[in-house]
XYZ file of C-alpha atoms in Angstrom:
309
model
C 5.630 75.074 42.152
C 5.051 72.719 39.345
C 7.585 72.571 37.110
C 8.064 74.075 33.776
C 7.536 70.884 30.633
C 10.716 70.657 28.904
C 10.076 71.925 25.302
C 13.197 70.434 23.867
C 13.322 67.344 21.778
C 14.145 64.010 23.480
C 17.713 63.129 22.452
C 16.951 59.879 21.168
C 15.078 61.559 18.889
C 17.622 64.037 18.020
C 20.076 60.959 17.079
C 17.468 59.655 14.844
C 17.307 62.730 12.879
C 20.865 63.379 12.698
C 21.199 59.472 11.619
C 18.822 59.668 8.755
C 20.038 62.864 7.724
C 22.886 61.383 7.358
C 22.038 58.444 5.888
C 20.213 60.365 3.314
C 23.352 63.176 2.397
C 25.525 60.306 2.008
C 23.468 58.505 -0.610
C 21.868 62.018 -2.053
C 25.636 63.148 -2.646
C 26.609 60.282 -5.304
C 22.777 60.256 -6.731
C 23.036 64.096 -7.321
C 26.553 63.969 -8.893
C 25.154 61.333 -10.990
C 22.173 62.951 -12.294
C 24.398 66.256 -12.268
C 27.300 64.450 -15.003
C 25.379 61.228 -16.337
C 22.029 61.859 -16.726
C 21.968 65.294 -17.770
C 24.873 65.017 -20.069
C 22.894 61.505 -21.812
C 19.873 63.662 -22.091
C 21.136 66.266 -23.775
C 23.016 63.977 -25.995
C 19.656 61.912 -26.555
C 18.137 64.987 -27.057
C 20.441 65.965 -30.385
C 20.523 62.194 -31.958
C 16.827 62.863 -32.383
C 16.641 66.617 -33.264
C 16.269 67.855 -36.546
C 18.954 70.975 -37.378
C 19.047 73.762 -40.070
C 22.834 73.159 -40.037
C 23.773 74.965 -37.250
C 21.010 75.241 -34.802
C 19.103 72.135 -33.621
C 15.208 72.314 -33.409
C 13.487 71.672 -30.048
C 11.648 68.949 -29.732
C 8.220 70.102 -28.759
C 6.437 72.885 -30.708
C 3.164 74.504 -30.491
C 0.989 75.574 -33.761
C -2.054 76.881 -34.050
C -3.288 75.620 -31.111
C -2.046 71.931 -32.121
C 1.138 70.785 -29.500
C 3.980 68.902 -31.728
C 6.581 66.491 -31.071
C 8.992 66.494 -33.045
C 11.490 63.013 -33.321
C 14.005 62.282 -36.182
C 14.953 58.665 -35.888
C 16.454 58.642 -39.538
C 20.614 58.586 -37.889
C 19.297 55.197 -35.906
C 17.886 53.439 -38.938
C 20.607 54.503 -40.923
C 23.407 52.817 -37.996
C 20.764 49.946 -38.290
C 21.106 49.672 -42.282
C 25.102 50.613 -42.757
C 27.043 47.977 -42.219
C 30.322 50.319 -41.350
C 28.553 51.123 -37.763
C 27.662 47.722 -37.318
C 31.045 46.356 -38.124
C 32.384 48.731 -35.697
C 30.053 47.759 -32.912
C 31.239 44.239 -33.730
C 34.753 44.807 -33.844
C 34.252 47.070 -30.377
C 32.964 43.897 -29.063
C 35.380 41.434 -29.950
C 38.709 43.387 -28.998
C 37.423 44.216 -26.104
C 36.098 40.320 -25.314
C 39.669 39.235 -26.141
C 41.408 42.036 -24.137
C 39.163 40.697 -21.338
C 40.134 37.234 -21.332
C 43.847 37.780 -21.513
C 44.021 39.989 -18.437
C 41.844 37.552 -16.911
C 44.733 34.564 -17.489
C 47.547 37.230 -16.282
C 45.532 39.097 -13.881
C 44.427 35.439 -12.248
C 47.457 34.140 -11.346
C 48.871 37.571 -10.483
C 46.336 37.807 -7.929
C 46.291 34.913 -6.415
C 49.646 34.902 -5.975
C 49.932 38.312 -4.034
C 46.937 37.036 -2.023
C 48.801 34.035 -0.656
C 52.169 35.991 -0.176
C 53.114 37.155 3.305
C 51.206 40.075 4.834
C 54.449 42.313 5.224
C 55.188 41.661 1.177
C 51.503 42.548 -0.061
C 51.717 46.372 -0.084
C 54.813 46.647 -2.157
C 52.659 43.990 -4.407
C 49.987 46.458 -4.747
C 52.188 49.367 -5.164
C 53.828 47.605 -8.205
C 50.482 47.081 -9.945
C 49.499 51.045 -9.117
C 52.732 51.862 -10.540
C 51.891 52.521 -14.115
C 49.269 54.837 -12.841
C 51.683 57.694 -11.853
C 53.009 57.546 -15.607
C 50.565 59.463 -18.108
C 48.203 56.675 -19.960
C 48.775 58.604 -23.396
C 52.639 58.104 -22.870
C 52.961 54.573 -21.586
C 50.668 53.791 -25.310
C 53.023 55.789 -26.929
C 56.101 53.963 -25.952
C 54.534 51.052 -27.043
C 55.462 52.426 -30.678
C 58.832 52.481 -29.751
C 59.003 48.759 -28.913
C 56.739 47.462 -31.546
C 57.875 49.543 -34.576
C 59.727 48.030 -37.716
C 62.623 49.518 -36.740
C 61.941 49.611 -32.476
C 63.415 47.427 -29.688
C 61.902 43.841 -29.956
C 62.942 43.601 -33.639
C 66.925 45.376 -32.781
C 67.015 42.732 -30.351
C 65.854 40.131 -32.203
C 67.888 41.170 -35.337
C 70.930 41.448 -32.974
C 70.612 37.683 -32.190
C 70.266 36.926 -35.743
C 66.833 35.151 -34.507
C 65.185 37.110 -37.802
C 66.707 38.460 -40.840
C 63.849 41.151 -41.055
C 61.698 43.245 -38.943
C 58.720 41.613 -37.813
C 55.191 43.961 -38.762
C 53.595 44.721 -35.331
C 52.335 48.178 -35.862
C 49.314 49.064 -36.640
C 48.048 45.439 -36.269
C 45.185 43.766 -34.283
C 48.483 42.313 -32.674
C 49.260 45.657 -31.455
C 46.208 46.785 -30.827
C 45.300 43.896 -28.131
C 48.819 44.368 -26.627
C 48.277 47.702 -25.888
C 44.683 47.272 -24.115
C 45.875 44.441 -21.895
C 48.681 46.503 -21.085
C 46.456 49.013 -20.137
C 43.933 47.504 -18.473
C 45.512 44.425 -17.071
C 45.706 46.624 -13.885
C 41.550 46.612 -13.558
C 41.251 42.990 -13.426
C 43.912 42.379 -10.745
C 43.180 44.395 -7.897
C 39.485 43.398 -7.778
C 40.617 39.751 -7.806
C 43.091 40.256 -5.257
C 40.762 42.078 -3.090
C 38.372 38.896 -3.429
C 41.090 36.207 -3.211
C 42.545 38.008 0.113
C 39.167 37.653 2.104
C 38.860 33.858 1.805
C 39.043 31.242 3.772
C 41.786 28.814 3.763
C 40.745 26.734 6.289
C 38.352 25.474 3.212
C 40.896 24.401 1.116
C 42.600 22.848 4.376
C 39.454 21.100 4.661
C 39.339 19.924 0.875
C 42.986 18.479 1.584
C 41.690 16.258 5.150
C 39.654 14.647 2.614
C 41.546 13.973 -0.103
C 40.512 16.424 -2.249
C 44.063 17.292 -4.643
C 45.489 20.810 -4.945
C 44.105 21.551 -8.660
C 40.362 19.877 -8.099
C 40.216 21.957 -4.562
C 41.116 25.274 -6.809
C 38.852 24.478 -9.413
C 35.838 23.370 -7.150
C 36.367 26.071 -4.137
C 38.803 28.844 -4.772
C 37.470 29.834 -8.237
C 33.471 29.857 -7.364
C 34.329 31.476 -4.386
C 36.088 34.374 -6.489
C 33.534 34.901 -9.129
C 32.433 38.170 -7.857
C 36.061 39.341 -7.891
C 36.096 37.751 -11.848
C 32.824 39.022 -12.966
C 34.472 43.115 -11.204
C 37.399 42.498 -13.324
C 36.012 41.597 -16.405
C 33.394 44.661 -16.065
C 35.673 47.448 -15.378
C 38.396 45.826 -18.567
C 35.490 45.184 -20.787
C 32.958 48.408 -20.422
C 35.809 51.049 -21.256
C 37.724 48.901 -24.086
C 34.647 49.207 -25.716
C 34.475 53.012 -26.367
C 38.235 53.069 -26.431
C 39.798 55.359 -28.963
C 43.892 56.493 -28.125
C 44.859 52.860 -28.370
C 43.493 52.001 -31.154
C 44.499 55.197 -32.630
C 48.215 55.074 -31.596
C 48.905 51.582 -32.020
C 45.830 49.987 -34.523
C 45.572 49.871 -37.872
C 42.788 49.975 -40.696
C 41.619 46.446 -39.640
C 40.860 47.425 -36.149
C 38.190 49.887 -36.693
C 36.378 50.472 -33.417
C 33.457 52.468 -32.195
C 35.197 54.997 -30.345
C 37.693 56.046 -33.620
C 33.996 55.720 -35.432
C 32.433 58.404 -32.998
C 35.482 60.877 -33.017
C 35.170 60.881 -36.845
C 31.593 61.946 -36.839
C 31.930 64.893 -34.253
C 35.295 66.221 -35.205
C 36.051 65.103 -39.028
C 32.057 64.893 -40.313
C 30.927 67.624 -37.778
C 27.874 66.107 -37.824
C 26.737 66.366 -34.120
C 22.980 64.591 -34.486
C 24.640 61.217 -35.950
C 27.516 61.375 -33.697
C 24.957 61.626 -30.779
C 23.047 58.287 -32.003
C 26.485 56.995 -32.075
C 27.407 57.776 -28.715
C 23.505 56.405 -27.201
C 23.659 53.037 -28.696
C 27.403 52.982 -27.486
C 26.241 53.883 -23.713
C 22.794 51.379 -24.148
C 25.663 48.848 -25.242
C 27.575 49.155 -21.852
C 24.750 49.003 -19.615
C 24.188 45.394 -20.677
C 26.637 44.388 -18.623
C 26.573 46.366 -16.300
C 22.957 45.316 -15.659
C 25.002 41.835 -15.974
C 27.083 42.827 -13.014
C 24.617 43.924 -11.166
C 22.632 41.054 -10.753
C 25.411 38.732 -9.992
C 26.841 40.885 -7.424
C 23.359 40.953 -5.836
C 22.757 37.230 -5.633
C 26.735 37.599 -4.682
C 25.671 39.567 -1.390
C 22.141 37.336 -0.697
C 23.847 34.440 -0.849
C 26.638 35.482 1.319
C 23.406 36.563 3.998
């Protein structure tokens, strides 16, 4: 007797199936949840920055009338950002708080890091667990008790008082003082463990190498450790300067008039102007803002990962 051909699938086969499958859920699940929370959300805010409304209803965007189809686009809330120089002075002051934030948790988060990744193995976790400390404290109350110390009347100027160093309270509410104090404070964090995670992976037999041939401590730093960490910088700086952009609770708890920022701009519209279509335009030009650089990041973490290939 001859015997029967086996219908079922070869198991290498099998494993190749199950291995793209699986390939494919695991980068279909963060696509989906991004199209799902990003790109449905920008569209529909897109959608209303260009939409003409009778008030309370918004018009849709195509039409069709007698027999002609219509597309409908109001771009009059982007020329008038373009022409009013409130919206652009709050773009620029986004930018330049959020520039200066940057750099100041890059010269504490630097040394920070590189000083937890030289420190013994057994001491890095508690380290780490001091920088993730803040995060089990609410972010609206660790701002808020930054009005405590900073106020006329709040800790730094009793102290200072009591050691007759002033004679009056020093103004630091409600100052671009303030306001950057409370941003690094808040997003110091972001720039350190990215930089730590980069410092900790090199090589020190380099810089043992730099000092066989004469090379001295600062010049090795300079011409090794710090190219070598410019992925870890250029993480940092992204994920401190993309959300002090849009930021709005600091500079609402601890700013003043003179720092005016988009965020504080874009809560007015919705909330205080109720006007939804300009707060939208707002909001698009904010997000087209931030991709810059992230598109930045992007391309230097690519030629990050060829060159290290």
């Amino acid at each position: 007797m001859s015997a029967l051909p086996n219908s079922s699938p070869a198991p290498g086969r099998v494993a190749r199936i199950a291995a793209a499958l699986g390939s494919r859920t695991v980068i279909g699940i963060p696509f989906a949840w991004l199209i799902a929370f990003f790109a449905v959300p920008f569209l529909i805010v897109l959608k209303i920055s260009v939409s003409d409304s009778d008030g309370i209803n918004f018009m849709p965007l195509f039409g069709y009338e007698d027999g002609v189809a219509q597309l409908r686009i109001k771009l009059s809330n982007y020329l008038f950002i373009g022409t009013d120089e409130l919206y652009f002075a709050a773009y620029l002051s986004s930018i330049k708080y959020a520039a200066i934030t940057t750099v100041i948790c890059l010269f504490i988060g630097y040394p920070f890091s590189y000083f937890m990744a030289r420190s013994p193995a057994s001491r890095r976790p508690a380290l780490l667990m001091l920088v993730m400390l803040p995060f089990w404290t609410s972010f609206l109350l660790r701002i808020y008790a930054w009005k405590g110390l900073l106020d006329d009347n709040g800790v730094f100027n009793n102290i200072l008082t009591g050691l007759g160093m002033i004679h009056e309270p020093i103004h630091m509410m409600h100052t671009p003082f303030s306001l950057v104090v409370g941003m690094v404070y808040a997003y110091v964090p972001f720039m350190i463990l990215p930089l730590y995670a980069n410092l900790s992976k090199m090589d020190l037999r380099l810089l043992e190498a730099a000092a066989d041939l004469g090379t001295t401590p600062f010049r090795a730093f300079w011409l090794i450790t710090v190219p070598l960490s410019r992925a870890g910088i250029i993480a940092g700086a992204m994920l401190v300067f993309i959300p002090c952009i849009g930021e709005f609770v600091i500079p609402e708890l601890l700013g003043g008039p003179e720092t005016l920022m988009i965020g504080r701009v874009l809560w007015d519209e919705f909330f205080s102007n109720n006007d939804w279509a300009m707060a939208s335009a707002v909001a698009v030009l904010m997000i087209l803002l931030i991709i810059v650089p992230i598109a930045v990041f992007n391309h230097y973490q690519a030629q990050a990962e060829g060159a290290g290939k």
